[in-house]
Structures are given as structure tokens and as C-alpha cells.
mmCIF file of C-alpha atoms in Angstrom:
data_model
loop_
_atom_site.group_PDB
_atom_site.id
_atom_site.type_symbol
_atom_site.label_atom_id
_atom_site.label_comp_id
_atom_site.label_asym_id
_atom_site.label_seq_id
_atom_site.Cartn_x
_atom_site.Cartn_y
_atom_site.Cartn_z
ATOM 1 C CA GLU A 18 -250.128 -26.249 -35.948
ATOM 2 C CA ALA A 19 -250.230 -28.051 -32.616
ATOM 3 C CA GLY A 20 -247.701 -26.830 -30.085
ATOM 4 C CA VAL A 21 -245.193 -28.681 -27.935
ATOM 5 C CA ALA A 22 -247.068 -30.865 -25.451
ATOM 6 C CA GLN A 23 -245.739 -31.575 -21.976
ATOM 7 C CA SER A 24 -247.079 -33.578 -19.058
ATOM 8 C CA PRO A 25 -247.659 -33.446 -16.203
ATOM 9 C CA ARG A 26 -248.094 -29.726 -15.557
ATOM 10 C CA TYR A 27 -247.238 -30.017 -11.886
ATOM 11 C CA LYS A 28 -245.534 -32.650 -9.752
ATOM 12 C CA ILE A 29 -244.706 -32.755 -6.055
ATOM 13 C CA ILE A 30 -242.420 -35.518 -4.786
ATOM 14 C CA GLU A 31 -240.283 -36.222 -1.763
ATOM 15 C CA LYS A 32 -236.510 -36.137 -2.008
ATOM 16 C CA ARG A 33 -234.938 -39.397 -3.102
ATOM 17 C CA GLN A 34 -238.054 -40.344 -5.074
ATOM 18 C CA SER A 35 -238.046 -40.657 -8.844
ATOM 19 C CA VAL A 36 -240.052 -38.680 -11.402
ATOM 20 C CA ALA A 37 -240.516 -38.641 -15.163
ATOM 21 C CA PHE A 38 -241.619 -35.917 -17.547
ATOM 22 C CA TRP A 39 -242.944 -36.375 -21.058
ATOM 23 C CA CYS A 40 -242.676 -34.154 -24.119
ATOM 24 C CA ASN A 41 -244.190 -34.416 -27.592
ATOM 25 C CA PRO A 42 -242.613 -31.900 -30.000
ATOM 26 C CA ILE A 43 -244.119 -30.264 -33.044
ATOM 27 C CA SER A 44 -244.546 -32.769 -35.821
ATOM 28 C CA GLY A 45 -241.542 -32.863 -38.119
ATOM 29 C CA HIS A 46 -239.207 -30.995 -35.793
ATOM 30 C CA ALA A 47 -235.911 -32.861 -35.759
ATOM 31 C CA THR A 48 -234.400 -31.159 -32.728
ATOM 32 C CA LEU A 49 -235.724 -31.473 -29.183
ATOM 33 C CA TYR A 50 -234.401 -29.666 -26.118
ATOM 34 C CA TRP A 51 -234.940 -30.049 -22.388
ATOM 35 C CA TYR A 52 -234.300 -26.933 -20.309
ATOM 36 C CA GLN A 53 -234.291 -26.487 -16.539
ATOM 37 C CA GLN A 54 -235.537 -23.148 -15.194
ATOM 38 C CA ILE A 55 -234.882 -22.558 -11.514
ATOM 39 C CA LEU A 56 -236.931 -19.792 -9.918
ATOM 40 C CA GLY A 57 -235.367 -16.404 -10.624
ATOM 41 C CA GLN A 58 -233.017 -17.712 -13.314
ATOM 42 C CA GLY A 59 -233.034 -18.088 -17.061
ATOM 43 C CA PRO A 60 -233.580 -21.500 -18.620
ATOM 44 C CA LYS A 61 -230.510 -23.714 -18.789
ATOM 45 C CA LEU A 62 -230.108 -26.456 -21.389
ATOM 46 C CA LEU A 63 -229.968 -29.959 -19.947
ATOM 47 C CA ILE A 64 -229.944 -32.047 -23.102
ATOM 48 C CA GLN A 65 -230.453 -31.656 -26.853
ATOM 49 C CA PHE A 66 -231.515 -34.371 -29.274
ATOM 50 C CA GLN A 67 -231.152 -34.378 -33.048
ATOM 51 C CA ASN A 68 -233.716 -36.961 -34.180
ATOM 52 C CA ASN A 69 -233.070 -39.834 -31.739
ATOM 53 C CA GLY A 70 -229.423 -39.029 -31.023
ATOM 54 C CA VAL A 71 -227.980 -36.906 -28.217
ATOM 55 C CA VAL A 72 -225.910 -33.980 -29.501
ATOM 56 C CA ASP A 73 -225.362 -32.053 -26.245
ATOM 57 C CA ASP A 74 -225.744 -33.315 -22.695
ATOM 58 C CA SER A 75 -222.812 -31.461 -21.199
ATOM 59 C CA GLN A 76 -224.933 -29.857 -18.463
ATOM 60 C CA LEU A 77 -227.023 -32.898 -17.589
ATOM 61 C CA PRO A 78 -226.278 -34.299 -14.098
ATOM 62 C CA LYS A 79 -225.869 -37.808 -15.378
ATOM 63 C CA ASP A 80 -225.678 -39.412 -11.966
ATOM 64 C CA ARG A 81 -229.378 -38.698 -11.456
ATOM 65 C CA PHE A 82 -230.858 -37.387 -14.708
ATOM 66 C CA SER A 83 -231.528 -39.382 -17.847
ATOM 67 C CA ALA A 84 -233.419 -38.708 -21.044
ATOM 68 C CA GLU A 85 -234.377 -40.621 -24.137
ATOM 69 C CA ARG A 86 -236.002 -40.021 -27.502
ATOM 70 C CA LEU A 87 -236.147 -43.567 -28.793
ATOM 71 C CA LYS A 88 -238.103 -43.112 -32.019
ATOM 72 C CA GLY A 89 -237.005 -39.575 -32.740
ATOM 73 C CA VAL A 90 -240.389 -38.145 -31.804
ATOM 74 C CA ASP A 91 -241.474 -37.819 -28.173
ATOM 75 C CA SER A 92 -239.071 -37.746 -25.264
ATOM 76 C CA THR A 93 -238.925 -38.595 -21.577
ATOM 77 C CA LEU A 94 -236.759 -36.922 -18.935
ATOM 78 C CA LYS A 95 -236.232 -38.803 -15.676
ATOM 79 C CA ILE A 96 -234.774 -37.852 -12.322
ATOM 80 C CA GLN A 97 -233.750 -40.597 -9.923
ATOM 81 C CA PRO A 98 -233.242 -39.893 -7.051
ATOM 82 C CA ALA A 99 -234.515 -36.335 -6.795
ATOM 83 C CA LYS A 100 -232.859 -33.691 -4.632
ATOM 84 C CA LEU A 101 -234.314 -30.525 -3.165
ATOM 85 C CA GLU A 102 -232.301 -28.430 -5.631
ATOM 86 C CA ASP A 103 -234.069 -30.124 -8.551
ATOM 87 C CA SER A 104 -237.155 -28.035 -7.803
ATOM 88 C CA ALA A 105 -237.661 -26.092 -11.012
ATOM 89 C CA VAL A 106 -239.724 -25.785 -14.153
ATOM 90 C CA TYR A 107 -238.664 -28.249 -16.846
ATOM 91 C CA LEU A 108 -239.258 -26.860 -20.312
ATOM 92 C CA CYS A 109 -239.279 -28.836 -23.502
ATOM 93 C CA ALA A 110 -238.702 -27.123 -26.857
ATOM 94 C CA SER A 111 -238.387 -28.215 -30.448
ATOM 95 C CA SER A 112 -237.050 -26.710 -33.658
ATOM 96 C CA PRO A 113 -236.753 -27.643 -37.311
ATOM 97 C CA GLN A 114 -233.466 -28.947 -38.631
ATOM 98 C CA ALA A 115 -232.384 -25.549 -39.838
ATOM 99 C CA VAL A 116 -233.093 -22.823 -37.336
ATOM 100 C CA GLY A 117 -233.540 -19.390 -38.791
ATOM 101 C CA GLY A 118 -236.898 -19.141 -40.415
ATOM 102 C CA GLY A 119 -240.095 -18.547 -38.520
ATOM 103 C CA LYS A 120 -240.006 -18.724 -34.769
ATOM 104 C CA GLY A 121 -237.179 -21.232 -34.784
ATOM 105 C CA TYR A 122 -237.824 -22.668 -31.357
ATOM 106 C CA THR A 123 -241.210 -23.501 -29.843
ATOM 107 C CA PHE A 124 -241.558 -24.133 -26.118
ATOM 108 C CA GLY A 125 -244.058 -26.184 -24.203
ATOM 109 C CA SER A 126 -245.826 -24.899 -21.092
ATOM 110 C CA GLY A 127 -243.411 -26.751 -18.836
ATOM 111 C CA THR A 128 -243.634 -29.078 -15.841
ATOM 112 C CA ARG A 129 -243.269 -27.468 -12.430
ATOM 113 C CA LEU A 130 -241.465 -29.876 -10.095
ATOM 114 C CA THR A 131 -241.411 -29.357 -6.342
ATOM 115 C CA VAL A 132 -239.183 -31.612 -4.279
ATOM 116 C CA VAL A 133 -239.980 -31.609 -0.549
ATOM 117 C CA ALA B 20 -218.935 -19.082 -25.647
ATOM 118 C CA GLN B 21 -222.057 -17.171 -26.545
ATOM 119 C CA SER B 22 -223.785 -15.254 -23.765
ATOM 120 C CA VAL B 23 -226.320 -12.513 -23.139
ATOM 121 C CA ALA B 24 -226.670 -10.184 -20.187
ATOM 122 C CA GLN B 25 -229.792 -8.496 -18.894
ATOM 123 C CA PRO B 26 -228.569 -5.847 -16.460
ATOM 124 C CA GLU B 27 -231.943 -5.045 -14.895
ATOM 125 C CA ASP B 28 -233.801 -7.491 -12.681
ATOM 126 C CA GLN B 29 -236.931 -5.366 -12.892
ATOM 127 C CA VAL B 30 -238.264 -2.501 -14.980
ATOM 128 C CA ASN B 31 -241.179 -0.387 -13.806
ATOM 129 C CA VAL B 32 -243.163 1.765 -16.199
ATOM 130 C CA ALA B 33 -246.545 3.473 -16.185
ATOM 131 C CA GLU B 34 -249.183 2.403 -18.669
ATOM 132 C CA GLY B 35 -249.004 4.438 -21.855
ATOM 133 C CA ASN B 36 -245.320 5.271 -21.437
ATOM 134 C CA PRO B 37 -242.595 3.807 -23.635
ATOM 135 C CA LEU B 38 -240.658 0.873 -22.277
ATOM 136 C CA THR B 39 -237.164 -0.499 -22.835
ATOM 137 C CA VAL B 40 -235.771 -3.798 -21.597
ATOM 138 C CA LYS B 41 -232.021 -4.017 -22.048
ATOM 139 C CA CYS B 42 -229.896 -6.853 -23.391
ATOM 140 C CA THR B 43 -226.251 -7.031 -24.371
ATOM 141 C CA TYR B 44 -224.590 -9.968 -26.069
ATOM 142 C CA SER B 45 -221.233 -11.609 -26.524
ATOM 143 C CA VAL B 46 -220.781 -13.875 -29.530
ATOM 144 C CA SER B 47 -218.182 -15.086 -31.953
ATOM 145 C CA GLY B 48 -219.408 -14.551 -35.456
ATOM 146 C CA ASN B 49 -222.788 -13.210 -36.470
ATOM 147 C CA PRO B 50 -225.353 -13.091 -33.676
ATOM 148 C CA TYR B 51 -228.758 -14.739 -33.863
ATOM 149 C CA LEU B 52 -230.749 -12.979 -31.126
ATOM 150 C CA PHE B 53 -234.182 -13.633 -29.690
ATOM 151 C CA TRP B 54 -236.648 -12.184 -27.207
ATOM 152 C CA TYR B 55 -239.132 -14.354 -25.335
ATOM 153 C CA VAL B 56 -241.867 -13.499 -22.842
ATOM 154 C CA GLN B 57 -243.052 -15.683 -19.986
ATOM 155 C CA TYR B 58 -246.348 -15.212 -18.186
ATOM 156 C CA PRO B 59 -246.974 -16.905 -14.806
ATOM 157 C CA ASN B 60 -247.259 -20.688 -15.074
ATOM 158 C CA ARG B 61 -246.717 -20.548 -18.807
ATOM 159 C CA GLY B 62 -243.937 -21.537 -21.162
ATOM 160 C CA LEU B 63 -241.812 -19.155 -23.165
ATOM 161 C CA GLN B 64 -243.527 -17.300 -25.973
ATOM 162 C CA PHE B 65 -241.574 -16.013 -28.960
ATOM 163 C CA LEU B 66 -241.647 -12.242 -29.463
ATOM 164 C CA LEU B 67 -239.091 -11.556 -32.179
ATOM 165 C CA LYS B 68 -235.699 -12.445 -33.552
ATOM 166 C CA TYR B 69 -232.765 -10.855 -35.337
ATOM 167 C CA ILE B 70 -230.911 -12.955 -37.877
ATOM 168 C CA THR B 71 -229.679 -10.433 -40.396
ATOM 169 C CA GLY B 72 -230.860 -7.343 -42.247
ATOM 170 C CA ASP B 73 -232.683 -4.338 -40.822
ATOM 171 C CA ASN B 74 -231.455 -3.320 -37.381
ATOM 172 C CA LEU B 75 -235.004 -2.581 -36.198
ATOM 173 C CA VAL B 76 -236.945 -5.788 -35.796
ATOM 174 C CA LYS B 77 -240.702 -5.788 -35.311
ATOM 175 C CA GLY B 78 -242.385 -8.571 -33.398
ATOM 176 C CA SER B 79 -245.540 -9.704 -31.673
ATOM 177 C CA TYR B 80 -247.861 -7.564 -29.489
ATOM 178 C CA GLY B 81 -246.364 -4.290 -30.718
ATOM 179 C CA PHE B 82 -242.847 -5.021 -29.475
ATOM 180 C CA GLU B 83 -239.738 -4.178 -31.436
ATOM 181 C CA ALA B 84 -236.026 -4.510 -30.819
ATOM 182 C CA GLU B 85 -233.048 -2.557 -32.016
ATOM 183 C CA PHE B 86 -229.880 -4.392 -32.941
ATOM 184 C CA ASN B 87 -226.739 -2.310 -32.368
ATOM 185 C CA LYS B 88 -223.555 -4.019 -33.448
ATOM 186 C CA SER B 89 -221.149 -1.370 -32.152
ATOM 187 C CA GLN B 90 -222.700 -1.509 -28.678
ATOM 188 C CA THR B 91 -223.405 -5.258 -28.853
ATOM 189 C CA SER B 92 -226.933 -4.588 -27.684
ATOM 190 C CA PHE B 93 -230.390 -5.850 -28.583
ATOM 191 C CA HIS B 94 -232.826 -3.818 -26.493
ATOM 192 C CA LEU B 95 -236.533 -4.607 -26.471
ATOM 193 C CA LYS B 96 -238.867 -1.640 -26.871
ATOM 194 C CA LYS B 97 -242.515 -0.723 -27.039
ATOM 195 C CA PRO B 98 -243.849 2.782 -27.680
ATOM 196 C CA SER B 99 -246.798 2.537 -25.280
ATOM 197 C CA ALA B 100 -246.883 -0.013 -22.464
ATOM 198 C CA LEU B 101 -249.985 -1.931 -21.417
ATOM 199 C CA VAL B 102 -250.719 -3.402 -17.984
ATOM 200 C CA SER B 103 -251.045 -6.757 -19.733
ATOM 201 C CA ASP B 104 -247.382 -6.498 -20.817
ATOM 202 C CA SER B 105 -246.368 -7.211 -17.215
ATOM 203 C CA ALA B 106 -244.359 -10.440 -17.401
ATOM 204 C CA LEU B 107 -240.858 -11.892 -17.385
ATOM 205 C CA TYR B 108 -238.763 -11.162 -20.477
ATOM 206 C CA PHE B 109 -235.785 -13.185 -21.638
ATOM 207 C CA CYS B 110 -233.130 -12.317 -24.162
ATOM 208 C CA ALA B 111 -231.402 -15.262 -25.825
ATOM 209 C CA VAL B 112 -228.670 -15.952 -28.342
ATOM 210 C CA ARG B 113 -228.267 -18.959 -30.560
ATOM 211 C CA ASP B 114 -225.076 -20.855 -30.008
ATOM 212 C CA SER B 115 -223.369 -20.909 -33.393
ATOM 213 C CA THR B 116 -220.433 -23.022 -32.306
ATOM 214 C CA GLY B 117 -222.189 -26.299 -31.743
ATOM 215 C CA PHE B 118 -225.701 -27.502 -32.156
ATOM 216 C CA GLN B 119 -227.693 -24.287 -32.183
ATOM 217 C CA LYS B 120 -228.989 -24.355 -28.631
ATOM 218 C CA LEU B 121 -230.430 -21.166 -27.179
ATOM 219 C CA VAL B 122 -228.492 -19.503 -24.363
ATOM 220 C CA PHE B 123 -230.685 -17.320 -22.158
ATOM 221 C CA GLY B 124 -230.146 -14.282 -20.014
ATOM 222 C CA THR B 125 -231.319 -14.147 -16.433
ATOM 223 C CA GLY B 126 -234.547 -12.384 -17.300
ATOM 224 C CA THR B 127 -236.091 -8.990 -16.558
ATOM 225 C CA ARG B 128 -239.403 -8.600 -14.818
ATOM 226 C CA LEU B 129 -241.519 -5.860 -16.369
ATOM 227 C CA LEU B 130 -244.176 -4.257 -14.187
ATOM 228 C CA VAL B 131 -246.589 -1.875 -15.874
ATOM 229 C CA SER B 132 -248.687 0.133 -13.451
ATOM 230 C CA PRO B 133 -252.146 1.481 -14.340
#
């Protein structure tokens, strides 16, 4: 099966600019996650979608970050305006409705964001 | 809240020797535990998981992990390390209290020397 697709792979922007990342999950996976991985740390969940609804955005900095999954398939994560501390790898993952069988969660290759 | 701890930032081992990467967990209820590997400029790749059943879980690339409920540990092991195993390893636990997100440890860098 095709994996989780993410674009772009790399992005360099200046602080206060805006940026958007795109994710296309595995076909049929109801749940989509966006994680932020700062260098030297483990991934941290930013937002979780179940179909096209948000089920957890408790760690999303809502003053500058936004995300949508309008049709319950692909998703976009936006940062506006970016800060230096937003430099990180942004990982998208998806999972079936019931996690337990198989691999459960599948991750994309990530987008490496550098804010200068 | 669910959490995992990886006490070692880095593990060094010679090729051909056995390796262990440590993980301890804290959960309410039954733990769903995972190991992932991350190579440079790549996403996270699934190695293995423990849901229930046999305490010794076998996974990809010859890795296995031992679930120990009394010690709340889920250590990753391999009998004979390869240089190509050098990477960043993450332990994770599924959050059973909400919407099943994965909560990750801080990661352990494994360096296998020739």
C-alpha cells in the first residue's frame, strides 16, 4: 500500500513569514495526526483528526498554528507568523479507526522547517 | 497521563555484540507499547508493538522487545548488532484515556561501531 505522503520535504523561511505543509494519509485511514519533532526531542502531538473533525488540539499553539482536514482525507498544517522556535520536523501520521492490528500508525517522511 | 522514559541518550555497541535500548512506562490500565526507528532525514519506521499476550515480542530487522509488567519496562534488544542499526530509537505508548494518540520518549541514539 502507498505510504503517508508529505510535502515539501524541506522549507526555509524567515521569522514572521507564513508556511504550509501538506499531508495525504493512507487510503481509508480515519485518523490523522500532526507531530512536531524538535531536534533532540521525541515527537510531540500537535493535533489529531478523526475523519474531518478535530479530537485533540490541546498542544497546538492556536495563536499561530492552524490545521484543517476538510474532506476527511488530506490535511494542511499552517504556521503564521513563524518564530525561530518553530524550527523542527513536522511529521504526519495516520491510523485506522481501531488501532491495534498491524502497525497501527504509519508516519510520513516529514517536513523539515528552518526558520531564520 | 501515559508516559515513557528512555534513560539513555546514547548507546554504544560493537558490531556483532548484543544490544539493549531501555524503556520504562507509566500507564493507567493495560499498556500498548511501540518501538520506532528513525534514520537521518527519514520519518519514523515501525519496529514492533506489544498489545497483549507473549511478553517477548519479535519485530522487524531482527529486533525484539521484552515486556516486563513488574518492572514496567519494555526494553528493545537484538542478539547481534549491525553497523546499519545505527539510528535514533523511540519508545512510545498509546494513550488509552482519550483518542489513542502516541506519546513518545525522548529517544536513544544507537551507535554501532565496526
